[in-house]
Coordinates of C-alpha atoms and ligand atoms in Angstrom, one line a residue:
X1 CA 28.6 4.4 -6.6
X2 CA 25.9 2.4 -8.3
X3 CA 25.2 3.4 -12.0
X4 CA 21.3 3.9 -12.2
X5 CA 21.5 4.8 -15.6
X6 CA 20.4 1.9 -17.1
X7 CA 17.0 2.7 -15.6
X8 CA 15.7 5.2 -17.7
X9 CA 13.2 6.6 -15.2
X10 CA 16.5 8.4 -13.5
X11 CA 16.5 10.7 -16.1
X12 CA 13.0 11.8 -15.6
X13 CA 13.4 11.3 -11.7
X14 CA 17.2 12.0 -10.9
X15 CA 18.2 9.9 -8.5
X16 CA 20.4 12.3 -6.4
X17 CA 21.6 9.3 -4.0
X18 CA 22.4 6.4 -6.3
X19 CA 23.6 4.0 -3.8
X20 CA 20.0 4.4 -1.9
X21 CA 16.7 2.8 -2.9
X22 CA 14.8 4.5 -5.0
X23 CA 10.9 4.9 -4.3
X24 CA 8.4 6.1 -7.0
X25 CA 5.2 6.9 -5.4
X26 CA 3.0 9.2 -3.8
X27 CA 1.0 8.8 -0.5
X28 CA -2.0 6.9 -1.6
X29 CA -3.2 3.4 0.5
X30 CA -0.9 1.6 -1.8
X31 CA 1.6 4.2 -1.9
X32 CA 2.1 4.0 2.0
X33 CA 2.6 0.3 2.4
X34 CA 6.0 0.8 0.7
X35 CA 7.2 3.8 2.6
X36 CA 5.3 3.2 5.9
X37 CA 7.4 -0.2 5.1
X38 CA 10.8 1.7 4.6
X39 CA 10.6 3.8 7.3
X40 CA 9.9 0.8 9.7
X41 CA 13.2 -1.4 8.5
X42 CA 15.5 1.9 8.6
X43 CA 16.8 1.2 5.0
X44 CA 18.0 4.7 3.5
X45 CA 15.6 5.6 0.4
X46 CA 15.4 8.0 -2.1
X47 CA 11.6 9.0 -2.8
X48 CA 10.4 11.0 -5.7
X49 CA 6.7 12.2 -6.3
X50 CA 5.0 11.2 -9.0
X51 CA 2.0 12.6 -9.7
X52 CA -1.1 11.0 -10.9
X53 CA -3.5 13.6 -11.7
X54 CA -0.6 14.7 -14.5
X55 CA -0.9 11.0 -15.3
X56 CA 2.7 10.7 -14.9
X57 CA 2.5 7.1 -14.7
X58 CA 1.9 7.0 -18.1
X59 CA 5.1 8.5 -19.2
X60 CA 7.9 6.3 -21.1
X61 CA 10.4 6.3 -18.5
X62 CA 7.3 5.8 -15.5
X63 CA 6.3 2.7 -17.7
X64 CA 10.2 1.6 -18.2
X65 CA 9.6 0.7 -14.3
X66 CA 6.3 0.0 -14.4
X67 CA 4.7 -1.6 -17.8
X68 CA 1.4 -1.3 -15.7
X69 CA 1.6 2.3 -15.6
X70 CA 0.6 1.8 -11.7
X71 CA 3.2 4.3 -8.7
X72 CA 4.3 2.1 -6.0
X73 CA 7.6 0.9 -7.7
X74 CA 11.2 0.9 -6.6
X75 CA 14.9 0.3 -7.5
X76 CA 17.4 -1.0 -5.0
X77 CA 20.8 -0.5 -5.7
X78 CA 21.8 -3.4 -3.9
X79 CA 19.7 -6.3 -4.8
X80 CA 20.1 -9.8 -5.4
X81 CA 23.7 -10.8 -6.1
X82 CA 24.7 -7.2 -5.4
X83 CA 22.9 -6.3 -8.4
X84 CA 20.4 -3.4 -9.4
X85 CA 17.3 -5.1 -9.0
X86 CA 13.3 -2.9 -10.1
X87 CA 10.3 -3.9 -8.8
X88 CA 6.4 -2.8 -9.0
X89 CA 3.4 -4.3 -6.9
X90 CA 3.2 -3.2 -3.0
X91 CA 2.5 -6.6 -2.4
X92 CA 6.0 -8.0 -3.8
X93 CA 7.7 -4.7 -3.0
X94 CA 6.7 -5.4 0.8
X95 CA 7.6 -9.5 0.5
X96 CA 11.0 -8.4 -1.0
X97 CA 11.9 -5.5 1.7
X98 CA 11.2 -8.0 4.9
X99 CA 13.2 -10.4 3.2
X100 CA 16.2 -8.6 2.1
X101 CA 15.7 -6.5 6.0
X102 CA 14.9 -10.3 7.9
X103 CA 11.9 -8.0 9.3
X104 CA 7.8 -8.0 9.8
X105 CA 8.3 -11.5 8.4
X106 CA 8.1 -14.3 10.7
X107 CA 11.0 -16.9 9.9
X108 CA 9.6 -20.4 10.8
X109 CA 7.2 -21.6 7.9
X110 CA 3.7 -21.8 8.7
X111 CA 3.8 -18.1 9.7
X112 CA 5.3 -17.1 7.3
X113 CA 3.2 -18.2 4.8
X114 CA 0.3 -16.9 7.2
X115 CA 1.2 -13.6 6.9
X116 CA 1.8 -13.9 3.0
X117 CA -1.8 -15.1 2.9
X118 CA -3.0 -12.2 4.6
X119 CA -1.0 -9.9 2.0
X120 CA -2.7 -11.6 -0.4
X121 CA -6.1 -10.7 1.1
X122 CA -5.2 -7.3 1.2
X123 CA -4.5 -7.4 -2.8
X124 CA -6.7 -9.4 -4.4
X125 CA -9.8 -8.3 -2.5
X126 CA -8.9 -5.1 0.2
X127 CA -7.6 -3.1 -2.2
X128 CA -9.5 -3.5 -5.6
X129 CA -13.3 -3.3 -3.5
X130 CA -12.5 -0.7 -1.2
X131 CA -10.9 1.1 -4.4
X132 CA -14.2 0.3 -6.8
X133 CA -16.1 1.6 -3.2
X134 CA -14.2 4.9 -3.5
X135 CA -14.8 5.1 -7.2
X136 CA -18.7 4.9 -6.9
X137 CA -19.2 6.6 -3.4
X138 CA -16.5 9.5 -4.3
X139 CA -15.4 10.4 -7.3
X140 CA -16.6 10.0 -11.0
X141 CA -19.0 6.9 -10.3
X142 CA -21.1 9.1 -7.7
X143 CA -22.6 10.6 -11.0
X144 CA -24.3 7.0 -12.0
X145 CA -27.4 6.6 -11.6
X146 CA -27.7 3.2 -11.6
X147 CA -26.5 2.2 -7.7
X148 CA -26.0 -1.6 -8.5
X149 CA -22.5 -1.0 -8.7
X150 CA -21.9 1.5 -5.4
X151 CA -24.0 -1.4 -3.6
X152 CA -22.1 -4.3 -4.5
X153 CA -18.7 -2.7 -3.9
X154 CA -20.5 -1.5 -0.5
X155 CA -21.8 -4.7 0.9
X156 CA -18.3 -6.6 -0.3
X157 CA -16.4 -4.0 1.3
X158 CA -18.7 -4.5 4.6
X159 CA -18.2 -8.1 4.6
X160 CA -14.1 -8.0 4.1
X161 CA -13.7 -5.4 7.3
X162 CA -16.3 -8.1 8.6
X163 CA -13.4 -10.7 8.0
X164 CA -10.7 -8.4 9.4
X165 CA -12.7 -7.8 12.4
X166 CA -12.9 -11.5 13.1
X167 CA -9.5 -12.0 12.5
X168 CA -8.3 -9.7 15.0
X169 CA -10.9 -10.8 17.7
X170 CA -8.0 -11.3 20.6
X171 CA -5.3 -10.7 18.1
X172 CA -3.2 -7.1 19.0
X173 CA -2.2 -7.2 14.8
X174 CA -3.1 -9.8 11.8
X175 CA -0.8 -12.0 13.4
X176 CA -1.0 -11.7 17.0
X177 CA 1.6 -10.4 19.3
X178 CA 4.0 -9.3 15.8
X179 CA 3.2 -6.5 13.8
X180 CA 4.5 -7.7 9.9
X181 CA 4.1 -6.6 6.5
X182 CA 0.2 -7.8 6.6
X183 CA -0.7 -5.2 9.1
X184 CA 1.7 -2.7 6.8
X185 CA -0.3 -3.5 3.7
X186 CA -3.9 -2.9 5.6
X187 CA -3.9 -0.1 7.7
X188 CA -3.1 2.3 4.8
X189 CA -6.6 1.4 3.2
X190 CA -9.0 1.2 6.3
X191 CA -7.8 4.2 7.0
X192 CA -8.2 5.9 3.9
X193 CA -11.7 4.2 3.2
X194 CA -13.1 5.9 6.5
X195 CA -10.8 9.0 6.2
X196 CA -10.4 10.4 2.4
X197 CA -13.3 8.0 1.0
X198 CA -15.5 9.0 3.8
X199 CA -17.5 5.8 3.5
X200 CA -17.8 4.8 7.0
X201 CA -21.5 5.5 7.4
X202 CA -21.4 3.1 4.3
X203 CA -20.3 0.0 6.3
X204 CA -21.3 0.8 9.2
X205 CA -17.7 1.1 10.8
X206 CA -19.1 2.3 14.0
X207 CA -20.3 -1.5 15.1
X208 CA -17.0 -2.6 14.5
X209 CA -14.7 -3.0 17.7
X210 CA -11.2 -4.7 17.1
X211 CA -10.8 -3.1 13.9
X212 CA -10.8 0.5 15.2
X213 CA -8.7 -0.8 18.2
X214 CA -5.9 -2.1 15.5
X215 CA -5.9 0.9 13.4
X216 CA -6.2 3.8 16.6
X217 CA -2.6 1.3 17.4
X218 CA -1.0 1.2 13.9
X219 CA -1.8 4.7 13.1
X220 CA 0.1 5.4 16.3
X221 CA 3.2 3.9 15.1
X222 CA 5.9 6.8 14.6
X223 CA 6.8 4.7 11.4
X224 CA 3.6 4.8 10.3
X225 CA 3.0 8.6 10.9
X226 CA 5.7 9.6 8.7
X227 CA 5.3 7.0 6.1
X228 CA 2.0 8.1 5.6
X229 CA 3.5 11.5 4.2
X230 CA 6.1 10.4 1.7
X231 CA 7.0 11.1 -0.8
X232 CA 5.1 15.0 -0.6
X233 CA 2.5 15.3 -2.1
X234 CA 2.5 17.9 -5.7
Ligands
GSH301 N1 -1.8 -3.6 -7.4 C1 -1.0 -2.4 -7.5 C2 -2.0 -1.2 -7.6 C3 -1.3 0.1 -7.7 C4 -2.3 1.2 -8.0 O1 -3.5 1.0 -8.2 N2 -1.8 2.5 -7.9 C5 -2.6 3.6 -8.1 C6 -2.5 4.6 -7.0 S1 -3.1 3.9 -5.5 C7 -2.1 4.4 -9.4 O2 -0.9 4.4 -9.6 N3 -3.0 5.0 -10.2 C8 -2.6 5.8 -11.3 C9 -3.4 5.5 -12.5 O3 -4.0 4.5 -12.6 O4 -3.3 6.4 -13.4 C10 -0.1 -2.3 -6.3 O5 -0.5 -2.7 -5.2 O6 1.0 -1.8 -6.4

């Protein structure tokens, strides 16, 4: 049995099965791209809620894990060499589980560097706007008077589903006929930026066609469904 110990954030967050990844989380758009992503490949996992409003994040042994104070972040038993290996960042957390799986990664070279690029998108610029859009149309921003910021983070947001729209014009996911980790990291944060942000109306996501199309298919996804859940929420 692998010794976790080592990790200090098992003796905040037990880890009852020790030989099994480890997932800190909860089921936010960034949250999701690492379960979603686990339930997909099959590989058994270990989640345990950590909750954000009680800004447990920001404990020692969250920030042990994660200097960046930030839930998605993992352990894996088994990594590299056979060794425990942690990790924080969806984005690398996703890269590293199609890797060690072979899976939602296409093998042969150009593609996969395609669909890297397209996780990129989804970091650099998906996330952070739609996230400042939330902020400002939402929560605490909604109270500022001055719009400036709602409106940038609005019209960026608009003009990156914009790009995602184009992108799928023809295309069933990001990249084409195979559903891979660029789909996984996505569909968590359109969905949340017309479901819990309720900023639709904002940019205009009813003249959008193939983006709807993509996410009515990957919210469909069993995988998907249930990953979207875990870890429980408080
Ligand atoms: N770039 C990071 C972003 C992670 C992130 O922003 N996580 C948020 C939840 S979606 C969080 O943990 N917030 C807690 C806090 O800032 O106190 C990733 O993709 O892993």
């Amino acid at each position: 049995m692998p010794d976790l110990s080592t990790f200090p954030i098992t003796a905040r967050w037990p880890a009852q099965h020790p030989d099994r990844i480890q997932l800190y989380s909860l089921p936010t758009p960034n949250g999701v791209k690492v379960s979603i992503m686990l339930e997909e490949t099959g590989l058994p996992y270990e989640p345990h809620t950590i909750n954000i409003g009680q800004n447990e994040t920001w404990t020692p042994e969250f920030l042990s894990l994660n200097p960046n104070g930030k839930i998605p972040a993992i352990i894996d038993p088994d990594g590299p060499g056979g060794k425990p290996l942690g990790l924080f960042e969806s984005g690398a957390i996703l890269l590293y589980l199609a890797e060690k799986t072979g899976r939602f990664l296409p093998a042969e070279a150009a593609a996969r560097y395609e669909t890297i690029q397209w996780v990129f998108f989804q970091m650099a610029a998906v996330g952070p706007m739609f996230g400042q859009l939330g902020y400002f149309h939402k929560f605490a921003g909604r109270e500022i008077e001055d719009k400036r910021p709602l409106e940038r983070y609005r019209a960026e947001s608009k003009r990156l589903l914009g790009v995602l729209e184009t992108r799928l014009a023809g295309r069933e996911w990001i990249m084409g006929s195979d559903y891979t980790i660029a789909d996984i990291s996505l569909l968590g944060w359109v969905r949340n930026l017309i479901g819990f942000y309720g900023a639709g109306e904002l940019v205009d996501y009813a003249s959008l066609k193939n983006v709807p199309q993509w996410l009515e298919r990957g919210l469909a996804r069993p995988a998907v469904q249930r990953g979207l859940e875990i870890p429980p929420r408080p």
